[in-house]
PDB file of C-alpha atoms in Angstrom:
ATOM      1  CA  UNK A   3      25.777  -2.362  33.958  1.00  0.00           C
ATOM      2  CA  UNK A   4      28.630  -4.786  34.658  1.00  0.00           C
ATOM      3  CA  UNK A   5      26.399  -6.864  36.947  1.00  0.00           C
ATOM      4  CA  UNK A   6      23.639  -7.061  34.320  1.00  0.00           C
ATOM      5  CA  UNK A   7      26.124  -8.127  31.633  1.00  0.00           C
ATOM      6  CA  UNK A   8      27.654 -10.749  33.925  1.00  0.00           C
ATOM      7  CA  UNK A   9      24.207 -12.144  34.764  1.00  0.00           C
ATOM      8  CA  UNK A  10      23.160 -12.141  31.089  1.00  0.00           C
ATOM      9  CA  UNK A  11      26.413 -13.845  30.072  1.00  0.00           C
ATOM     10  CA  UNK A  12      25.957 -16.589  32.683  1.00  0.00           C
ATOM     11  CA  UNK A  13      22.336 -17.143  31.636  1.00  0.00           C
ATOM     12  CA  UNK A  14      23.279 -17.306  27.964  1.00  0.00           C
ATOM     13  CA  UNK A  15      26.124 -19.779  28.530  1.00  0.00           C
ATOM     14  CA  UNK A  16      23.978 -21.983  30.758  1.00  0.00           C
ATOM     15  CA  UNK A  17      21.039 -22.056  28.319  1.00  0.00           C
ATOM     16  CA  UNK A  18      23.219 -22.859  25.293  1.00  0.00           C
ATOM     17  CA  UNK A  19      25.253 -25.512  27.100  1.00  0.00           C
ATOM     18  CA  UNK A  20      22.511 -27.230  29.095  1.00  0.00           C
ATOM     19  CA  UNK A  21      19.421 -26.759  26.912  1.00  0.00           C
ATOM     20  CA  UNK A  22      20.143 -25.891  23.278  1.00  0.00           C
ATOM     21  CA  UNK A  23      23.177 -28.107  22.586  1.00  0.00           C
ATOM     22  CA  UNK A  24      21.700 -31.253  24.182  1.00  0.00           C
ATOM     23  CA  UNK A  25      18.508 -30.894  22.148  1.00  0.00           C
ATOM     24  CA  UNK A  26      20.612 -31.161  18.970  1.00  0.00           C
ATOM     25  CA  UNK A  27      22.828 -34.115  19.959  1.00  0.00           C
ATOM     26  CA  UNK A  28      22.162 -37.003  17.597  1.00  0.00           C
ATOM     27  CA  UNK A  29      20.573 -34.879  14.853  1.00  0.00           C
ATOM     28  CA  UNK A  30      21.906 -36.116  11.533  1.00  0.00           C
ATOM     29  CA  UNK A  31      24.474 -34.253   9.430  1.00  0.00           C
ATOM     30  CA  UNK A  32      24.156 -33.560   5.723  1.00  0.00           C
ATOM     31  CA  UNK A  33      26.213 -31.110   3.637  1.00  0.00           C
ATOM     32  CA  UNK A  34      22.940 -29.528   2.470  1.00  0.00           C
ATOM     33  CA  UNK A  35      21.078 -29.957   5.774  1.00  0.00           C
ATOM     34  CA  UNK A  36      19.027 -26.974   6.889  1.00  0.00           C
ATOM     35  CA  UNK A  37      16.602 -28.326   9.480  1.00  0.00           C
ATOM     36  CA  UNK A  38      15.475 -25.875  12.131  1.00  0.00           C
ATOM     37  CA  UNK A  39      14.143 -28.572  14.458  1.00  0.00           C
ATOM     38  CA  UNK A  40      16.412 -30.814  16.541  1.00  0.00           C
ATOM     39  CA  UNK A  41      16.036 -34.537  15.843  1.00  0.00           C
ATOM     40  CA  UNK A  42      14.095 -33.848  12.619  1.00  0.00           C
ATOM     41  CA  UNK A  43      15.890 -33.838   9.290  1.00  0.00           C
ATOM     42  CA  UNK A  44      19.580 -33.100   8.932  1.00  0.00           C
ATOM     43  CA  UNK A  45      21.808 -30.095   9.513  1.00  0.00           C
ATOM     44  CA  UNK A  46      25.082 -28.863   8.018  1.00  0.00           C
ATOM     45  CA  UNK A  47      27.774 -27.385  10.238  1.00  0.00           C
ATOM     46  CA  UNK A  48      27.159 -23.722   9.353  1.00  0.00           C
ATOM     47  CA  UNK A  49      23.415 -24.093   9.784  1.00  0.00           C
ATOM     48  CA  UNK A  50      24.002 -25.749  13.151  1.00  0.00           C
ATOM     49  CA  UNK A  51      26.025 -22.726  14.292  1.00  0.00           C
ATOM     50  CA  UNK A  52      23.594 -20.104  12.980  1.00  0.00           C
ATOM     51  CA  UNK A  53      20.531 -21.964  14.282  1.00  0.00           C
ATOM     52  CA  UNK A  54      21.988 -22.336  17.782  1.00  0.00           C
ATOM     53  CA  UNK A  55      22.829 -18.623  17.815  1.00  0.00           C
ATOM     54  CA  UNK A  56      19.321 -17.729  16.643  1.00  0.00           C
ATOM     55  CA  UNK A  57      17.663 -20.064  19.127  1.00  0.00           C
ATOM     56  CA  UNK A  58      19.786 -18.591  21.911  1.00  0.00           C
ATOM     57  CA  UNK A  59      18.182 -15.245  21.095  1.00  0.00           C
ATOM     58  CA  UNK A  60      20.595 -13.424  18.798  1.00  0.00           C
ATOM     59  CA  UNK A  61      18.930 -11.863  15.774  1.00  0.00           C
ATOM     60  CA  UNK A  62      21.154 -13.389  13.111  1.00  0.00           C
ATOM     61  CA  UNK A  63      20.492 -13.877   9.421  1.00  0.00           C
ATOM     62  CA  UNK A  64      20.335 -17.649   9.802  1.00  0.00           C
ATOM     63  CA  UNK A  65      20.751 -18.769   6.175  1.00  0.00           C
ATOM     64  CA  UNK A  66      23.171 -16.042   5.091  1.00  0.00           C
ATOM     65  CA  UNK A  67      25.357 -16.542   8.160  1.00  0.00           C
ATOM     66  CA  UNK A  68      25.346 -20.336   7.725  1.00  0.00           C
ATOM     67  CA  UNK A  69      26.606 -20.058   4.155  1.00  0.00           C
ATOM     68  CA  UNK A  70      29.665 -17.956   4.995  1.00  0.00           C
ATOM     69  CA  UNK A  71      33.232 -19.121   5.390  1.00  0.00           C
ATOM     70  CA  UNK A  72      33.723 -19.893   9.073  1.00  0.00           C
ATOM     71  CA  UNK A  73      35.965 -16.879   9.703  1.00  0.00           C
ATOM     72  CA  UNK A  74      33.233 -14.609   8.295  1.00  0.00           C
ATOM     73  CA  UNK A  75      30.738 -16.203  10.678  1.00  0.00           C
ATOM     74  CA  UNK A  76      33.008 -15.289  13.579  1.00  0.00           C
ATOM     75  CA  UNK A  77      33.743 -11.765  12.317  1.00  0.00           C
ATOM     76  CA  UNK A  78      30.009 -11.164  11.836  1.00  0.00           C
ATOM     77  CA  UNK A  79      29.564 -11.752  15.557  1.00  0.00           C
ATOM     78  CA  UNK A  80      32.604 -10.293  17.260  1.00  0.00           C
ATOM     79  CA  UNK A  81      35.716  -8.175  16.747  1.00  0.00           C
ATOM     80  CA  UNK A  82      39.462  -8.802  16.725  1.00  0.00           C
ATOM     81  CA  UNK A  83      40.049  -8.525  20.500  1.00  0.00           C
ATOM     82  CA  UNK A  84      37.903 -11.671  20.856  1.00  0.00           C
ATOM     83  CA  UNK A  85      39.453 -13.542  17.907  1.00  0.00           C
ATOM     84  CA  UNK A  86      42.536 -15.774  17.818  1.00  0.00           C
ATOM     85  CA  UNK A  87      44.006 -17.612  14.845  1.00  0.00           C
ATOM     86  CA  UNK A  88      46.099 -20.783  14.863  1.00  0.00           C
ATOM     87  CA  UNK A  89      48.036 -22.129  11.879  1.00  0.00           C
ATOM     88  CA  UNK A  90      49.480 -25.650  11.960  1.00  0.00           C
ATOM     89  CA  UNK A  91      49.265 -25.655  15.749  1.00  0.00           C
ATOM     90  CA  UNK A  92      49.360 -29.040  17.511  1.00  0.00           C
ATOM     91  CA  UNK A  93      46.006 -29.896  19.054  1.00  0.00           C
ATOM     92  CA  UNK A  94      47.531 -29.974  22.548  1.00  0.00           C
ATOM     93  CA  UNK A  95      48.763 -26.385  22.174  1.00  0.00           C
ATOM     94  CA  UNK A  96      45.412 -25.271  20.761  1.00  0.00           C
ATOM     95  CA  UNK A  97      43.487 -26.761  23.705  1.00  0.00           C
ATOM     96  CA  UNK A  98      45.995 -25.293  26.166  1.00  0.00           C
ATOM     97  CA  UNK A  99      45.423 -21.847  24.634  1.00  0.00           C
ATOM     98  CA  UNK A 100      41.632 -22.254  24.959  1.00  0.00           C
ATOM     99  CA  UNK A 101      42.037 -23.236  28.608  1.00  0.00           C
ATOM    100  CA  UNK A 102      44.244 -20.195  29.218  1.00  0.00           C
ATOM    101  CA  UNK A 103      41.757 -17.897  27.458  1.00  0.00           C
ATOM    102  CA  UNK A 104      39.177 -18.988  29.982  1.00  0.00           C
ATOM    103  CA  UNK A 105      35.706 -20.454  30.325  1.00  0.00           C
ATOM    104  CA  UNK A 106      33.057 -19.560  27.792  1.00  0.00           C
ATOM    105  CA  UNK A 107      31.541 -20.469  24.463  1.00  0.00           C
ATOM    106  CA  UNK A 108      33.520 -19.890  21.294  1.00  0.00           C
ATOM    107  CA  UNK A 109      32.677 -20.246  17.617  1.00  0.00           C
ATOM    108  CA  UNK A 110      35.485 -22.112  15.878  1.00  0.00           C
ATOM    109  CA  UNK A 111      36.295 -22.027  12.190  1.00  0.00           C
ATOM    110  CA  UNK A 112      38.410 -24.728  10.586  1.00  0.00           C
ATOM    111  CA  UNK A 113      39.740 -25.435   7.090  1.00  0.00           C
ATOM    112  CA  UNK A 114      36.367 -26.765   5.899  1.00  0.00           C
ATOM    113  CA  UNK A 115      34.175 -26.843   9.010  1.00  0.00           C
ATOM    114  CA  UNK A 116      32.676 -24.818  11.855  1.00  0.00           C
ATOM    115  CA  UNK A 117      31.195 -25.456  15.265  1.00  0.00           C
ATOM    116  CA  UNK A 118      31.505 -24.424  18.890  1.00  0.00           C
ATOM    117  CA  UNK A 119      34.289 -24.792  21.413  1.00  0.00           C
ATOM    118  CA  UNK A 120      33.152 -24.898  25.032  1.00  0.00           C
ATOM    119  CA  UNK A 121      35.561 -24.300  27.899  1.00  0.00           C
ATOM    120  CA  UNK A 122      33.619 -25.148  31.056  1.00  0.00           C
ATOM    121  CA  UNK A 123      36.598 -24.438  33.313  1.00  0.00           C
ATOM    122  CA  UNK A 124      37.558 -28.096  33.616  1.00  0.00           C
ATOM    123  CA  UNK A 125      37.458 -29.485  30.074  1.00  0.00           C
ATOM    124  CA  UNK A 126      37.389 -28.192  26.495  1.00  0.00           C
ATOM    125  CA  UNK A 127      34.742 -29.632  24.176  1.00  0.00           C
ATOM    126  CA  UNK A 128      33.988 -29.394  20.465  1.00  0.00           C
ATOM    127  CA  UNK A 129      30.246 -29.278  19.705  1.00  0.00           C
ATOM    128  CA  UNK A 130      29.451 -29.552  15.992  1.00  0.00           C
ATOM    129  CA  UNK A 131      27.509 -31.252  13.240  1.00  0.00           C
ATOM    130  CA  UNK A 132      30.136 -33.825  12.294  1.00  0.00           C
ATOM    131  CA  UNK A 133      30.794 -34.659   8.647  1.00  0.00           C
ATOM    132  CA  UNK A 134      32.668 -37.816   9.684  1.00  0.00           C
ATOM    133  CA  UNK A 135      31.408 -40.808  11.599  1.00  0.00           C
ATOM    134  CA  UNK A 136      28.962 -40.687  13.379  1.00  0.00           C
ATOM    135  CA  UNK A 137      27.562 -38.070  10.908  1.00  0.00           C
ATOM    136  CA  UNK A 138      25.518 -36.181  13.487  1.00  0.00           C
ATOM    137  CA  UNK A 139      25.642 -33.377  16.030  1.00  0.00           C
ATOM    138  CA  UNK A 140      28.102 -34.416  18.714  1.00  0.00           C
ATOM    139  CA  UNK A 141      29.926 -33.147  21.769  1.00  0.00           C
ATOM    140  CA  UNK A 142      33.451 -34.503  21.995  1.00  0.00           C
ATOM    141  CA  UNK A 143      36.543 -33.599  23.945  1.00  0.00           C
ATOM    142  CA  UNK A 144      38.583 -31.213  21.840  1.00  0.00           C
ATOM    143  CA  UNK A 145      41.781 -33.207  22.284  1.00  0.00           C
ATOM    144  CA  UNK A 146      40.112 -36.332  20.858  1.00  0.00           C
ATOM    145  CA  UNK A 147      38.359 -34.714  17.886  1.00  0.00           C
ATOM    146  CA  UNK A 148      39.723 -36.038  14.580  1.00  0.00           C
ATOM    147  CA  UNK A 149      38.333 -32.990  12.772  1.00  0.00           C
ATOM    148  CA  UNK A 150      40.025 -30.533  15.150  1.00  0.00           C
ATOM    149  CA  UNK A 151      43.262 -32.528  15.083  1.00  0.00           C
ATOM    150  CA  UNK A 152      43.567 -32.528  11.296  1.00  0.00           C
ATOM    151  CA  UNK A 153      42.575 -28.942  10.512  1.00  0.00           C
ATOM    152  CA  UNK A 154      45.601 -26.849   9.565  1.00  0.00           C
ATOM    153  CA  UNK A 155      43.812 -23.617  10.362  1.00  0.00           C
ATOM    154  CA  UNK A 156      41.694 -22.806  13.386  1.00  0.00           C
ATOM    155  CA  UNK A 157      40.109 -19.462  14.171  1.00  0.00           C
ATOM    156  CA  UNK A 158      38.315 -18.851  17.458  1.00  0.00           C
ATOM    157  CA  UNK A 159      35.809 -16.171  18.352  1.00  0.00           C
ATOM    158  CA  UNK A 160      35.065 -16.017  22.078  1.00  0.00           C
ATOM    159  CA  UNK A 161      31.506 -14.830  21.660  1.00  0.00           C
ATOM    160  CA  UNK A 162      30.554 -14.922  25.327  1.00  0.00           C
ATOM    161  CA  UNK A 163      33.423 -12.590  26.291  1.00  0.00           C
ATOM    162  CA  UNK A 164      32.291  -9.757  24.011  1.00  0.00           C
ATOM    163  CA  UNK A 165      30.192  -7.285  26.046  1.00  0.00           C
ATOM    164  CA  UNK A 166      28.881  -5.635  22.857  1.00  0.00           C
ATOM    165  CA  UNK A 167      27.618  -8.970  21.570  1.00  0.00           C
ATOM    166  CA  UNK A 168      25.950  -9.660  24.929  1.00  0.00           C
ATOM    167  CA  UNK A 169      24.341  -6.198  24.771  1.00  0.00           C
ATOM    168  CA  UNK A 170      23.082  -6.920  21.249  1.00  0.00           C
ATOM    169  CA  UNK A 171      21.538 -10.104  22.626  1.00  0.00           C
ATOM    170  CA  UNK A 172      19.856  -8.212  25.477  1.00  0.00           C
ATOM    171  CA  UNK A 173      18.590  -5.466  23.168  1.00  0.00           C
ATOM    172  CA  UNK A 174      17.571  -7.910  20.417  1.00  0.00           C
ATOM    173  CA  UNK A 175      19.583  -5.946  17.856  1.00  0.00           C
ATOM    174  CA  UNK A 176      19.975  -7.407  14.389  1.00  0.00           C
ATOM    175  CA  UNK A 177      23.391  -8.842  13.579  1.00  0.00           C
ATOM    176  CA  UNK A 178      24.218  -8.233   9.949  1.00  0.00           C
ATOM    177  CA  UNK A 179      26.267 -10.948   8.274  1.00  0.00           C
ATOM    178  CA  UNK A 180      29.678  -9.829   7.094  1.00  0.00           C
ATOM    179  CA  UNK A 181      30.047 -10.571   3.386  1.00  0.00           C
ATOM    180  CA  UNK A 182      32.796 -12.557   1.745  1.00  0.00           C
TER     181      UNK A 182
END
């Protein structure tokens, strides 16, 4: 069981990081963007998160999940042991905490935004549909992200650490969106 979960986790991380994210880079942002196709139309931050999760193989309620507050997105996917909250934490301390928590893919919720944090073991990145210049899906180092730097609240859900979420992916179980 542990070996299967470890293999599934590695496959999931690799496919999101090397195939799904890169397909979206450069896709335009719009507050009302709902495109399901990379490089065609525009996509809002919540729809980017829910679409990546769906395309990775989780059975999420794409539109309902996308329209939630970012903390509800995270709590729809995982439970408290895989969640950390940061209030008015300097960006350097936030990134240090992510590095200490270990490699993986996280969903991050901010004051008015959501996206993914990736810890690849060497660097921490923020992958999101950016509502500031350049107004598109980008991958940027977390330390250099203006959006991450200025958010007073950050909540992280380490989705690739949660064995139950990996099992739900393997079993293709529906993930019901937690309501407001």
